[in-house]
Coordinates of C-alpha atoms in Angstrom, one line a residue:
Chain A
X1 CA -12.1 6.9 -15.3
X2 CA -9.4 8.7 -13.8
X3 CA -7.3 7.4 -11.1
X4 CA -5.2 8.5 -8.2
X5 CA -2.4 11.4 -10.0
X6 CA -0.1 12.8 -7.8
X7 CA 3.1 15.1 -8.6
X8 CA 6.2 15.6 -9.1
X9 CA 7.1 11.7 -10.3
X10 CA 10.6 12.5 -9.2
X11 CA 11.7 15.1 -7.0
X12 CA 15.4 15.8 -6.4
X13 CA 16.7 18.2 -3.6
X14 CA 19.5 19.1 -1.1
X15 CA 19.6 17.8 2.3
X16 CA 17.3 21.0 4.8
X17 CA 15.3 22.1 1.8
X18 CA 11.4 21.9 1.8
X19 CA 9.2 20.0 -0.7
X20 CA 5.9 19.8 -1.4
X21 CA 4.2 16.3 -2.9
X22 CA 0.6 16.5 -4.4
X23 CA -2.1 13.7 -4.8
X24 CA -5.4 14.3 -6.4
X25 CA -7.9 11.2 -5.3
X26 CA -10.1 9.7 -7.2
X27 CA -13.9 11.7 -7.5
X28 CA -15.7 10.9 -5.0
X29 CA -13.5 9.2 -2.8
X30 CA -13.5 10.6 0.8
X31 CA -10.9 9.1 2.2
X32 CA -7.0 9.8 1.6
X33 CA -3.9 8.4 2.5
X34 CA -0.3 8.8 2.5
X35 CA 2.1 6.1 2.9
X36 CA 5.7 5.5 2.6
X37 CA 7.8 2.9 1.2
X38 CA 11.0 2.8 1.2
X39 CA 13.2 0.7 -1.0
X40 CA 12.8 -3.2 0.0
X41 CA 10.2 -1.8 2.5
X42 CA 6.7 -2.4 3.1
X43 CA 4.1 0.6 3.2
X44 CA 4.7 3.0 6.4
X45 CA 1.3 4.8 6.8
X46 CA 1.9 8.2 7.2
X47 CA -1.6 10.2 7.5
X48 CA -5.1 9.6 6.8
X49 CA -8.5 12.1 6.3
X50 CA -11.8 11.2 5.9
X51 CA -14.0 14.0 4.7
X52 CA -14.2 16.4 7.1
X53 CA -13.2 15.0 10.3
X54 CA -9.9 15.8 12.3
X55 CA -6.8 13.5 10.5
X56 CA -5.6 10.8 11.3
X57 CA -2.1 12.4 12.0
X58 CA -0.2 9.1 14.4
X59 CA 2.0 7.9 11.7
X60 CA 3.7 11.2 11.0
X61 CA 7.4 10.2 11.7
X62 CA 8.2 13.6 13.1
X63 CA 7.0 17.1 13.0
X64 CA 9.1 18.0 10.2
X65 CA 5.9 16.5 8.5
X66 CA 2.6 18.0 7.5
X67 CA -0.3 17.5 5.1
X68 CA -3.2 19.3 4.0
X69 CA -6.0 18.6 2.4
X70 CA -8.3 21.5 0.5
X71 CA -11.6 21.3 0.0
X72 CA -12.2 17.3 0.9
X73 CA -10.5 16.7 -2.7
X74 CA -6.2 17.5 -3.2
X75 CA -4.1 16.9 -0.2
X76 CA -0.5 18.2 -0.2
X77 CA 2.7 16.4 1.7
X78 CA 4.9 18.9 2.9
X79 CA 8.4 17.8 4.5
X80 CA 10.6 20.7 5.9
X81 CA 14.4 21.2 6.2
X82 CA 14.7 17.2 4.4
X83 CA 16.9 15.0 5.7
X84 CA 18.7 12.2 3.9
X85 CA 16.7 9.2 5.9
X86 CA 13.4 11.2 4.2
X87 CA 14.7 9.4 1.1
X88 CA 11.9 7.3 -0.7
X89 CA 8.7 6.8 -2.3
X90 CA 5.7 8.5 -1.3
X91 CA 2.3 6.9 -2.4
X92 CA -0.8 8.4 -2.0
X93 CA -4.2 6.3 -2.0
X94 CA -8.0 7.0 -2.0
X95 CA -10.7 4.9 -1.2
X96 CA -14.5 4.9 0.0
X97 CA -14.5 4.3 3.8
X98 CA -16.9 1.5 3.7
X99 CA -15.7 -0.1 1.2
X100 CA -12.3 -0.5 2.9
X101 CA -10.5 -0.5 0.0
X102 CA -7.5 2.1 -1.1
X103 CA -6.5 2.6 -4.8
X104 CA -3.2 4.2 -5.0
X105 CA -1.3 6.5 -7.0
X106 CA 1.9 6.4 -8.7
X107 CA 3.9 7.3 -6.1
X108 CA 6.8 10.6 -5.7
X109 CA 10.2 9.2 -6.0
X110 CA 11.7 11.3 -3.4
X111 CA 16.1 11.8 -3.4
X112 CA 17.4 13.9 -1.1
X113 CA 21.2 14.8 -1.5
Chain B
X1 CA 6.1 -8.8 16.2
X2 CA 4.7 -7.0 13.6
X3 CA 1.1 -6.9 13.1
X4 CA 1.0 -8.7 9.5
X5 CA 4.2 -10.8 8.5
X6 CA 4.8 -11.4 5.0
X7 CA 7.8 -13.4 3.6
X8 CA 10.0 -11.2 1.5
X9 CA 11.3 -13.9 -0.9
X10 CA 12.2 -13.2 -3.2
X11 CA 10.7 -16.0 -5.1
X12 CA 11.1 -17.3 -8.2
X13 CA 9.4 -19.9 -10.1
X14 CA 9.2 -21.2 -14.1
X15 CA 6.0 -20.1 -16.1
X16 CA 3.2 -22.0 -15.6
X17 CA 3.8 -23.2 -11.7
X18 CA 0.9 -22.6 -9.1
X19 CA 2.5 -19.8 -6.6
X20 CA 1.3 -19.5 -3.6
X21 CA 1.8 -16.5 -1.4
X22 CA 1.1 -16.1 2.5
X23 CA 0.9 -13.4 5.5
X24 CA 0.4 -14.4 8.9
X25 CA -1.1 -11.7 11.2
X26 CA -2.2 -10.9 15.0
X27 CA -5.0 -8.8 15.3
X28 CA -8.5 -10.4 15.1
X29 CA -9.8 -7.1 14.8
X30 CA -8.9 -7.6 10.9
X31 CA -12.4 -8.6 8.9
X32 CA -11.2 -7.5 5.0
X33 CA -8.4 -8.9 3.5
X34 CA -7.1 -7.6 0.4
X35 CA -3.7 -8.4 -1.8
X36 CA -1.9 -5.6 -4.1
X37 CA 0.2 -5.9 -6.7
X38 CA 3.2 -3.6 -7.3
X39 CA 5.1 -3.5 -10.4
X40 CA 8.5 -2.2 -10.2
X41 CA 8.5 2.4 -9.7
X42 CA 4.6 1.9 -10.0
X43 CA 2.0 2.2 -7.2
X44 CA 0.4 -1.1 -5.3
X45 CA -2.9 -2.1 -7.5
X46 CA -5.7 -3.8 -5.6
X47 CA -5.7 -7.4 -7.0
X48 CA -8.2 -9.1 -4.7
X49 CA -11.2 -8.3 -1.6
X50 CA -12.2 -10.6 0.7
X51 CA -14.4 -10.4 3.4
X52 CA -14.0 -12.5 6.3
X53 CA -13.1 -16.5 5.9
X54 CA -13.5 -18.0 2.8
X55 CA -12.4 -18.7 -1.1
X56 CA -12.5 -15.8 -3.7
X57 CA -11.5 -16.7 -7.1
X58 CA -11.0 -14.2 -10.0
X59 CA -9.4 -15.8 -13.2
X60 CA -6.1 -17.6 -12.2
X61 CA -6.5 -16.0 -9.2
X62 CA -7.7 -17.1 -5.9
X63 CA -7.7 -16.0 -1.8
X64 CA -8.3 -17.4 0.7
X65 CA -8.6 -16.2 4.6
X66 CA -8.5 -18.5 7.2
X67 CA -9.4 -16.3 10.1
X68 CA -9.0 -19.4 13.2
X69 CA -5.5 -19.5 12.2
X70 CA -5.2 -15.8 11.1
X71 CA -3.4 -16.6 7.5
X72 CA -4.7 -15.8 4.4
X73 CA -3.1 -16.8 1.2
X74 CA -2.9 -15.9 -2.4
X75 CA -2.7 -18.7 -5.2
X76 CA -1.8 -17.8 -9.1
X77 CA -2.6 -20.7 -11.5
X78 CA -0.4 -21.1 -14.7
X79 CA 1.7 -18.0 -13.3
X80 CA 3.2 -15.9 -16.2
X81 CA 6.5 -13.9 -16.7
X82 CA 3.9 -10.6 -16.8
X83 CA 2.9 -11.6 -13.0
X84 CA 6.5 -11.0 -12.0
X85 CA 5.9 -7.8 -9.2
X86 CA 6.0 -7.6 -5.5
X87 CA 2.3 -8.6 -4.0
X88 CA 1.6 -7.0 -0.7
X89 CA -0.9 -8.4 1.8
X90 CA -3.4 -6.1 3.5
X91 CA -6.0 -5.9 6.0
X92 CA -8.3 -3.8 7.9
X93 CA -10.8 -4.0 10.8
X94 CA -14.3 -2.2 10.9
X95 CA -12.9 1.3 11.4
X96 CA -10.6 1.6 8.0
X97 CA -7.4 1.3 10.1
X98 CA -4.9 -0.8 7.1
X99 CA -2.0 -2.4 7.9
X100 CA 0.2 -3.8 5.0
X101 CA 2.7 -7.1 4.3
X102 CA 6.3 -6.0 3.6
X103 CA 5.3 -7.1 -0.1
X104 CA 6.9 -10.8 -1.6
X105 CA 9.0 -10.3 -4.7
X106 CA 8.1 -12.6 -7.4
X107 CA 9.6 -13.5 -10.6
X108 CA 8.4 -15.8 -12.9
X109 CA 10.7 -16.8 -15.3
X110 CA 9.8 -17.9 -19.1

């Protein structure tokens, strides 16, 4: 079956630009992460929802970060007016609460300039 | 101190040595243990799931969680140059909150 996509792969842009990163979780799976990782780095969580319930928002780094996630299924990282230091790969994961198990995407190879 | 420490390495051994691979961590709180495996610009796959103390094996593949002396470990038998990645250590108590190793970089050379 079809696992964890997210979009762009790469994403190049100028220092005080916005982007906006996609994931799209595995079916079914109602909960969703986003981490960080930067290079040599271990995973920096960043957000977390479980179905409907308020997200888990404590590991934004600042408030130049948001996410959303639409109808329990596709979430979407923004970041606003980049910064350099926002450099580095986001991975998003999904996983069934219970379970306590994520299964992660690809990752966005984020470059800002 | 961080919550879960993981040796960086990196490490490197010749094919066919037993590798082991450790993380220490703090919080008892922790009940599932998991290890990932990252292959270079790809995302962490879920290698191994244990719950609680105890041996899981799965093909040259075995954890084990040792929760008195909160360490768990991961052991690859007759380790090939296609298990050369970075395995990251995780773990997470009853209410899904994950913490993650700052991954070991292994290489296994042929």
């Amino acid at each position: 079956g079809a696992g964890v996509s997210q979009s762009p792969s790469n994403k190049v842009t100028e220092k005080g630009k916005d982007v906006e990163l996609r994931c799209d979780p595995i079916s079914g799976h109602t909960a969703l992460y986003w981490y960080r990782q930067s290079l040599g780095q271990g995973l920096e969580f960043l957000i977390y929802f479980q179905g409907n319930s308020a997200p888990d928002k404590s590991g934004l780094p600042s408030d130049r970060f948001s996410a959303e996630r639409t109808g329990g299924s596709v979430s979407t990282l923004t970041i606003q007016r980049t910064q350099q230091e926002d450099s580095a790969v986001y991975l998003c994961a999904s996983g069934v609460v219970f379970l306590n198990t994520q299964y992660f995407g690809p990752g966005t190879r984020l470059t800002v300039l | 101190q961080k919550e879960v420490e993981q040796d960086p390495g990196p490490l490197s051994v010749p094919e066919g040595a037993i590798v082991s691979l450790n993380c220490t961590y703090s919080n008892s709180a922790f009940q599932y243990f998991m290890w990932y495996r990252q292959y270079s610009r790809k995302g962490p796959e879920l290698l191994m799931y244990t719950y609680s103390s105890g041996n899981k094996e799965d093909g040259r593949f075995t954890a084990q969680v040792d929760k008195s002396s909160k360490y768990i470990s991961l052991f690859i038998r007759d380790s090939q140059p296609s298990d050369s990645a970075t395995y990251l250590c995780a773990m997470s108590d009853n209410n899904n909150d994950m913490r993650f190793g700052a991954g070991t970089r292994l290489t296994v050379k042929p």
